[in-house]
Amino acid sequence: MQVGIEQCSVVVPTVGRPSLDVLLDALARAPGPRPAELVLVDDRPTGAPLRPERPGLPPVRVVRTGGGGPARARNLGWRSVRTEWVAFLDDDVVPDPDWYQQLAADLTALSPDVAGSQGRVRVPLPEDRRPTDWERGTAGLATSSWITADLAYRRAALAAVGGFDERFPRAFREDSDLALRVLDTGARLVRGQRWITHPVRPVDRWVSVRVQAGNADDVLMRRLHGPGWRERADAPLGRRPRHLAVTAAGLIAVGLAAARRPRAALAAAAAWAAGTGEFAWARIASGPRDRAEIATMLASSALIPPLATWHVLRGAVQHRRVRPWRGLPDLVLFDRDGTLVRDYPYNGDPALVKPVPGAREAVDALRARGVRVGVVSNQSGVARGLITRAQVDACMARLDELLGPFDTVQVCPHGPDDGCSCRKPAPGMVKAACAELDVDPARCVVIGDIGADVEAAAAAGAAGILVPTPVTRKAEVEAAPRRAATLPGAVEQVLAGEW
Ligand SMILES: [Mg+2]
């Protein structure tokens, strides 16, 4: 099937590095058909708005996370687009001039079981000297699997697995983790023919020490995907066993010295020195061997083994009870009366539409994370002849003024004896809302104040959270699969992935 590039959006998470301008210039200059839009996810906590506009770019939209790391930024980006495909580009790459054409070609004729297409990465290295340790490390990106420097995913595949796992705090392993979870669904990932250039970023001399924090993320990978994760993710173990051995030798030397066993301490210290020296030499031998690089390698080679060990231990503690990532739902549906607003039975007066405390902030918190929101409301007062449909609509309009905009509003005007399929606890309105927004009911949460709300959720295949009021029946409270004391509390649960 022909996939036009207009069925694709480009998502670029950024912290506003100068390299962003280089990327935007390249995207503006490149010929070829434009994707539906370019979404720039500004992940800076503060700062003046970014100015990405340039003639030649696809329609640009900027969304802000307020800061939350690359996984959360990418999640907000893909959640905010509606196209079939989402192409992630990092803000420090330069796409080839034919990138748009090749992207269109890469996405065309992919079978439905292909969930992602990876671009190809080249890392330019200096030609007049051997590459530094950092340059060699960056060059590894050229052969890495499923890195999001340039990777297009089907939006539905991202939604099905809850997107990127936000417990990965830095741009490391979060892309491999996503790929493994997508592959776990039975989908395939393929390599395309489009190319980007990934320049080596200028760094200070301690970068090799700082990146050791990634050892904690490796522990998280193992907890989530089991011992075979490295093979599946194409992530070699490297020197970690040797770092642990060198660190152990150093600690033993210190221990023996403290125990006044100088000879044994000296032997252990010699083992530490030999291991550290071998590590430093291995890094120096492949490099440019100038004074600055040699000094950096000597100092950092002494620091890296104990730091790597420390981060492994830190990760083991931090991630000891980690659960599979669920992510956010794609849609949260609220009951209206008694949940979003105070309950006046059969209310037909817009003046009596009064939000419960914290309702505005709670609904906005979902919107800020890219979760769509809607209303599912039984209004049997219409069938009972107590209020008119026009009054219901006027109250909904008032609700929209106070807490809107909502992505979907579903109303059932029928009575209990009408035999309709929409009146909760029937699943009709939940199903209709999901169908309208193209959301899998399994990725939808219904929040309501009575048993019928959570029963409708369950009948539709959605999750339910009950926020009881003083008039909620005790049996319904006890039967609810999930409960929260307040509406903001329920939304907090959802945002924490507990739904
Ligand atoms: Mg209610």
Tab-separated table of C-alpha atoms in Angstrom, residues 65-291:
chain	number	residue	atom	x	y	z
A	65	THR	CA	7.411	19.603	28.498
A	66	GLY	CA	8.755	21.917	31.192
A	67	GLY	CA	11.700	19.499	31.389
A	68	GLY	CA	11.375	15.782	31.964
A	69	GLY	CA	14.063	14.059	29.948
A	70	PRO	CA	14.201	12.644	26.446
A	71	ALA	CA	11.788	9.740	26.994
A	72	ARG	CA	9.008	11.989	28.280
A	73	ALA	CA	9.697	14.554	25.539
A	74	ARG	CA	9.365	11.951	22.784
A	75	ASN	CA	6.187	10.624	24.407
A	76	LEU	CA	4.597	14.063	24.417
A	77	GLY	CA	5.680	14.476	20.799
A	78	TRP	CA	4.116	11.299	19.418
A	79	ARG	CA	0.999	11.639	21.559
A	80	SER	CA	0.351	15.049	20.049
A	81	VAL	CA	0.360	13.864	16.419
A	82	ARG	CA	-2.411	12.032	14.570
A	83	THR	CA	-0.583	10.631	11.545
A	84	GLU	CA	-0.063	6.921	10.927
A	85	TRP	CA	3.735	7.284	11.225
A	86	VAL	CA	5.967	9.211	13.623
A	87	ALA	CA	9.568	9.819	12.537
A	88	PHE	CA	11.871	10.669	15.451
A	89	LEU	CA	14.952	12.751	14.688
A	90	ASP	CA	17.485	13.833	17.305
A	91	ASP	CA	18.346	17.532	17.461
A	92	ASP	CA	22.039	16.929	16.738
A	93	VAL	CA	21.812	15.181	13.372
A	94	VAL	CA	21.906	16.408	9.782
A	95	PRO	CA	19.630	14.596	7.329
A	96	ASP	CA	20.872	14.018	3.778
A	97	PRO	CA	19.362	16.257	1.066
A	98	ASP	CA	17.183	13.388	-0.210
A	99	TRP	CA	15.927	12.538	3.294
A	100	TYR	CA	12.252	13.375	2.640
A	101	GLN	CA	12.164	11.337	-0.580
A	102	GLN	CA	13.946	8.393	1.029
A	103	LEU	CA	11.691	8.537	4.091
A	104	ALA	CA	8.650	8.362	1.831
A	105	ALA	CA	10.229	5.434	-0.046
A	106	ASP	CA	11.170	3.667	3.202
A	107	LEU	CA	7.610	3.823	4.536
A	108	THR	CA	5.999	2.805	1.276
A	109	ALA	CA	5.076	-0.837	0.775
A	110	LEU	CA	5.882	-1.864	4.349
A	111	SER	CA	3.725	-4.779	5.432
A	112	PRO	CA	1.400	-4.123	8.368
A	113	ASP	CA	3.544	-6.238	10.714
A	114	VAL	CA	6.449	-3.788	10.323
A	115	ALA	CA	6.206	-1.351	13.235
A	116	GLY	CA	9.343	0.689	12.634
A	117	SER	CA	11.921	1.734	10.060
A	118	GLN	CA	15.379	2.841	11.098
A	119	GLY	CA	17.436	5.382	9.171
A	120	ARG	CA	21.124	4.917	8.495
A	121	VAL	CA	23.713	6.873	10.473
A	122	ARG	CA	27.171	8.030	9.470
A	123	VAL	CA	29.585	9.583	11.965
A	124	PRO	CA	32.325	11.682	10.330
A	125	LEU	CA	35.734	11.156	11.957
A	126	PRO	CA	38.901	13.215	11.453
A	127	GLU	CA	40.978	12.046	8.496
A	128	ASP	CA	44.331	13.458	9.573
A	129	ARG	CA	44.664	11.663	12.915
A	130	ARG	CA	43.332	8.736	14.886
A	131	PRO	CA	39.971	9.363	16.605
A	132	THR	CA	39.787	10.194	20.306
A	133	ASP	CA	38.074	7.925	22.806
A	134	TRP	CA	34.905	10.046	22.605
A	135	GLU	CA	34.963	10.105	18.794
A	136	ARG	CA	35.271	6.319	18.700
A	137	GLY	CA	32.362	6.049	21.124
A	138	THR	CA	30.163	8.298	18.980
A	139	ALA	CA	31.170	6.331	15.878
A	140	GLY	CA	29.501	3.323	17.507
A	141	LEU	CA	26.140	4.980	16.771
A	142	ALA	CA	26.658	4.109	13.101
A	143	THR	CA	26.240	0.416	13.851
A	144	SER	CA	23.773	0.620	16.766
A	145	SER	CA	20.355	-0.975	16.519
A	146	TRP	CA	17.095	0.934	16.884
A	147	ILE	CA	18.540	4.255	18.014
A	148	THR	CA	16.065	7.086	17.818
A	149	ALA	CA	18.550	9.459	16.137
A	150	ASP	CA	16.424	8.577	13.069
A	151	LEU	CA	13.685	6.030	13.604
A	152	ALA	CA	10.115	6.044	12.315
A	153	TYR	CA	7.456	4.098	14.226
A	154	ARG	CA	3.828	3.433	13.519
A	155	ARG	CA	1.875	5.555	15.983
A	156	ALA	CA	-0.337	2.578	16.845
A	157	ALA	CA	2.748	0.537	17.781
A	158	LEU	CA	3.881	3.292	20.162
A	159	ALA	CA	0.405	3.554	21.681
A	160	ALA	CA	0.141	-0.208	22.155
A	161	VAL	CA	3.242	-0.336	24.387
A	162	GLY	CA	2.723	3.001	26.171
A	163	GLY	CA	5.612	4.708	24.367
A	164	PHE	CA	9.053	5.267	25.853
A	165	ASP	CA	9.740	4.097	29.403
A	166	GLU	CA	10.270	7.327	31.322
A	167	ARG	CA	12.223	5.570	34.049
A	168	PHE	CA	15.226	5.794	31.725
A	169	PRO	CA	16.390	9.264	32.773
A	170	ARG	CA	18.846	10.043	29.961
A	171	ALA	CA	19.193	9.483	26.237
A	172	PHE	CA	20.547	5.978	26.776
A	173	ARG	CA	18.872	2.568	26.394
A	174	GLU	CA	15.368	4.093	26.308
A	175	ASP	CA	15.349	3.507	22.553
A	176	SER	CA	16.539	-0.122	22.800
A	177	ASP	CA	13.981	-0.747	25.527
A	178	LEU	CA	11.172	0.544	23.324
A	179	ALA	CA	12.368	-1.555	20.389
A	180	LEU	CA	12.408	-4.732	22.487
A	181	ARG	CA	8.869	-4.093	23.764
A	182	VAL	CA	7.623	-3.436	20.235
A	183	LEU	CA	9.331	-6.640	19.033
A	184	ASP	CA	7.699	-8.468	21.965
A	185	THR	CA	4.291	-7.691	20.422
A	186	GLY	CA	5.280	-9.780	17.394
A	187	ALA	CA	5.948	-6.765	15.168
A	188	ARG	CA	9.077	-6.325	13.057
A	189	LEU	CA	11.568	-3.457	12.765
A	190	VAL	CA	13.436	-2.886	9.519
A	191	ARG	CA	16.259	-0.701	8.206
A	192	GLY	CA	15.454	1.895	5.567
A	193	GLN	CA	17.631	3.586	2.951
A	194	ARG	CA	17.602	7.167	4.233
A	195	TRP	CA	20.763	8.623	5.765
A	196	ILE	CA	21.638	11.144	8.440
A	197	THR	CA	25.008	12.460	9.527
A	198	HIS	CA	25.644	12.440	13.262
A	199	PRO	CA	28.542	14.823	13.981
A	200	VAL	CA	30.719	14.233	17.032
A	201	ARG	CA	29.539	16.648	19.692
A	202	PRO	CA	32.236	18.798	21.344
A	203	VAL	CA	32.643	17.696	24.963
A	204	ASP	CA	34.877	18.344	27.940
A	205	ARG	CA	37.474	15.800	29.044
A	206	TRP	CA	35.315	14.159	31.724
A	207	VAL	CA	32.537	12.923	29.467
A	208	SER	CA	33.768	9.311	29.591
A	209	VAL	CA	33.435	9.453	33.376
A	210	ARG	CA	29.927	10.948	33.298
A	211	VAL	CA	28.517	8.406	30.865
A	212	GLN	CA	29.205	5.651	33.419
A	213	ALA	CA	25.782	6.547	34.876
A	214	GLY	CA	24.428	4.470	31.987
A	215	ASN	CA	25.498	1.345	33.872
A	216	ALA	CA	22.433	1.855	36.081
A	217	ASP	CA	20.251	1.904	32.959
A	218	ASP	CA	21.809	-1.404	31.888
A	219	VAL	CA	20.631	-2.882	35.190
A	220	LEU	CA	17.121	-1.613	34.434
A	221	MET	CA	17.298	-3.244	30.990
A	222	ARG	CA	18.220	-6.569	32.562
A	223	ARG	CA	15.394	-6.326	35.095
A	224	LEU	CA	12.885	-5.553	32.375
A	225	HIS	CA	14.039	-7.866	29.610
A	226	GLY	CA	15.993	-10.642	31.323
A	227	PRO	CA	19.607	-11.760	30.901
A	228	GLY	CA	19.312	-12.106	27.117
A	229	TRP	CA	18.660	-8.407	26.594
A	230	ARG	CA	22.162	-7.514	25.379
A	231	GLU	CA	22.048	-9.961	22.533
A	232	ARG	CA	18.561	-8.865	21.484
A	233	ALA	CA	19.437	-5.164	21.725
A	234	ASP	CA	22.851	-5.591	20.113
A	235	ALA	CA	24.504	-4.064	23.188
A	236	PRO	CA	27.823	-5.756	23.990
A	237	LEU	CA	28.832	-6.099	27.629
A	238	GLY	CA	32.203	-4.410	26.981
A	239	ARG	CA	34.597	-4.069	29.867
A	240	ARG	CA	32.204	-4.223	32.745
A	241	PRO	CA	33.450	-7.550	34.201
A	242	ARG	CA	37.001	-6.171	34.092
A	243	HIS	CA	35.890	-2.918	35.741
A	244	LEU	CA	34.347	-4.939	38.578
A	245	ALA	CA	37.548	-7.006	38.967
A	246	VAL	CA	39.821	-3.927	38.990
A	247	THR	CA	37.584	-2.205	41.530
A	248	ALA	CA	37.551	-5.325	43.706
A	249	ALA	CA	41.367	-5.466	43.599
A	250	GLY	CA	41.557	-1.817	44.681
A	251	LEU	CA	39.120	-2.334	47.559
A	252	ILE	CA	40.921	-5.483	48.694
A	253	ALA	CA	44.241	-3.587	48.677
A	254	VAL	CA	42.765	-0.880	50.900
A	255	GLY	CA	41.209	-3.492	53.216
A	256	LEU	CA	44.434	-5.439	53.561
A	257	ALA	CA	46.410	-2.271	54.251
A	258	ALA	CA	43.942	-1.352	56.988
A	259	ALA	CA	44.337	-4.863	58.429
A	260	ARG	CA	48.120	-4.303	58.486
A	261	ARG	CA	48.943	-6.966	55.945
A	262	PRO	CA	51.303	-4.903	53.804
A	263	ARG	CA	52.572	-7.650	51.484
A	264	ALA	CA	49.162	-8.912	50.561
A	265	ALA	CA	47.986	-5.296	50.221
A	266	LEU	CA	50.863	-4.589	47.843
A	267	ALA	CA	49.979	-7.619	45.712
A	268	ALA	CA	46.342	-6.496	45.454
A	269	ALA	CA	47.454	-2.934	44.687
A	270	ALA	CA	49.678	-4.297	41.929
A	271	ALA	CA	46.698	-6.148	40.441
A	272	TRP	CA	44.658	-2.917	40.578
A	273	ALA	CA	47.498	-0.939	38.932
A	274	ALA	CA	47.983	-3.560	36.229
A	275	GLY	CA	44.268	-3.598	35.411
A	276	THR	CA	44.015	0.187	35.379
A	277	GLY	CA	47.168	0.484	33.297
A	278	GLU	CA	45.953	-2.049	30.763
A	279	PHE	CA	42.643	-0.176	30.453
A	280	ALA	CA	44.390	3.184	30.000
A	281	TRP	CA	46.789	1.779	27.423
A	282	ALA	CA	44.003	0.151	25.431
A	283	ARG	CA	42.298	3.553	25.168
A	284	ILE	CA	45.498	5.487	24.465
A	285	ALA	CA	46.789	3.004	21.866
A	286	SER	CA	43.785	3.459	19.550
A	287	GLY	CA	43.765	7.254	19.941
A	288	PRO	CA	45.708	10.265	18.658
A	289	ARG	CA	48.336	10.012	21.446
A	290	ASP	CA	48.671	13.737	21.966
A	291	ARG	CA	49.379	15.049	25.468
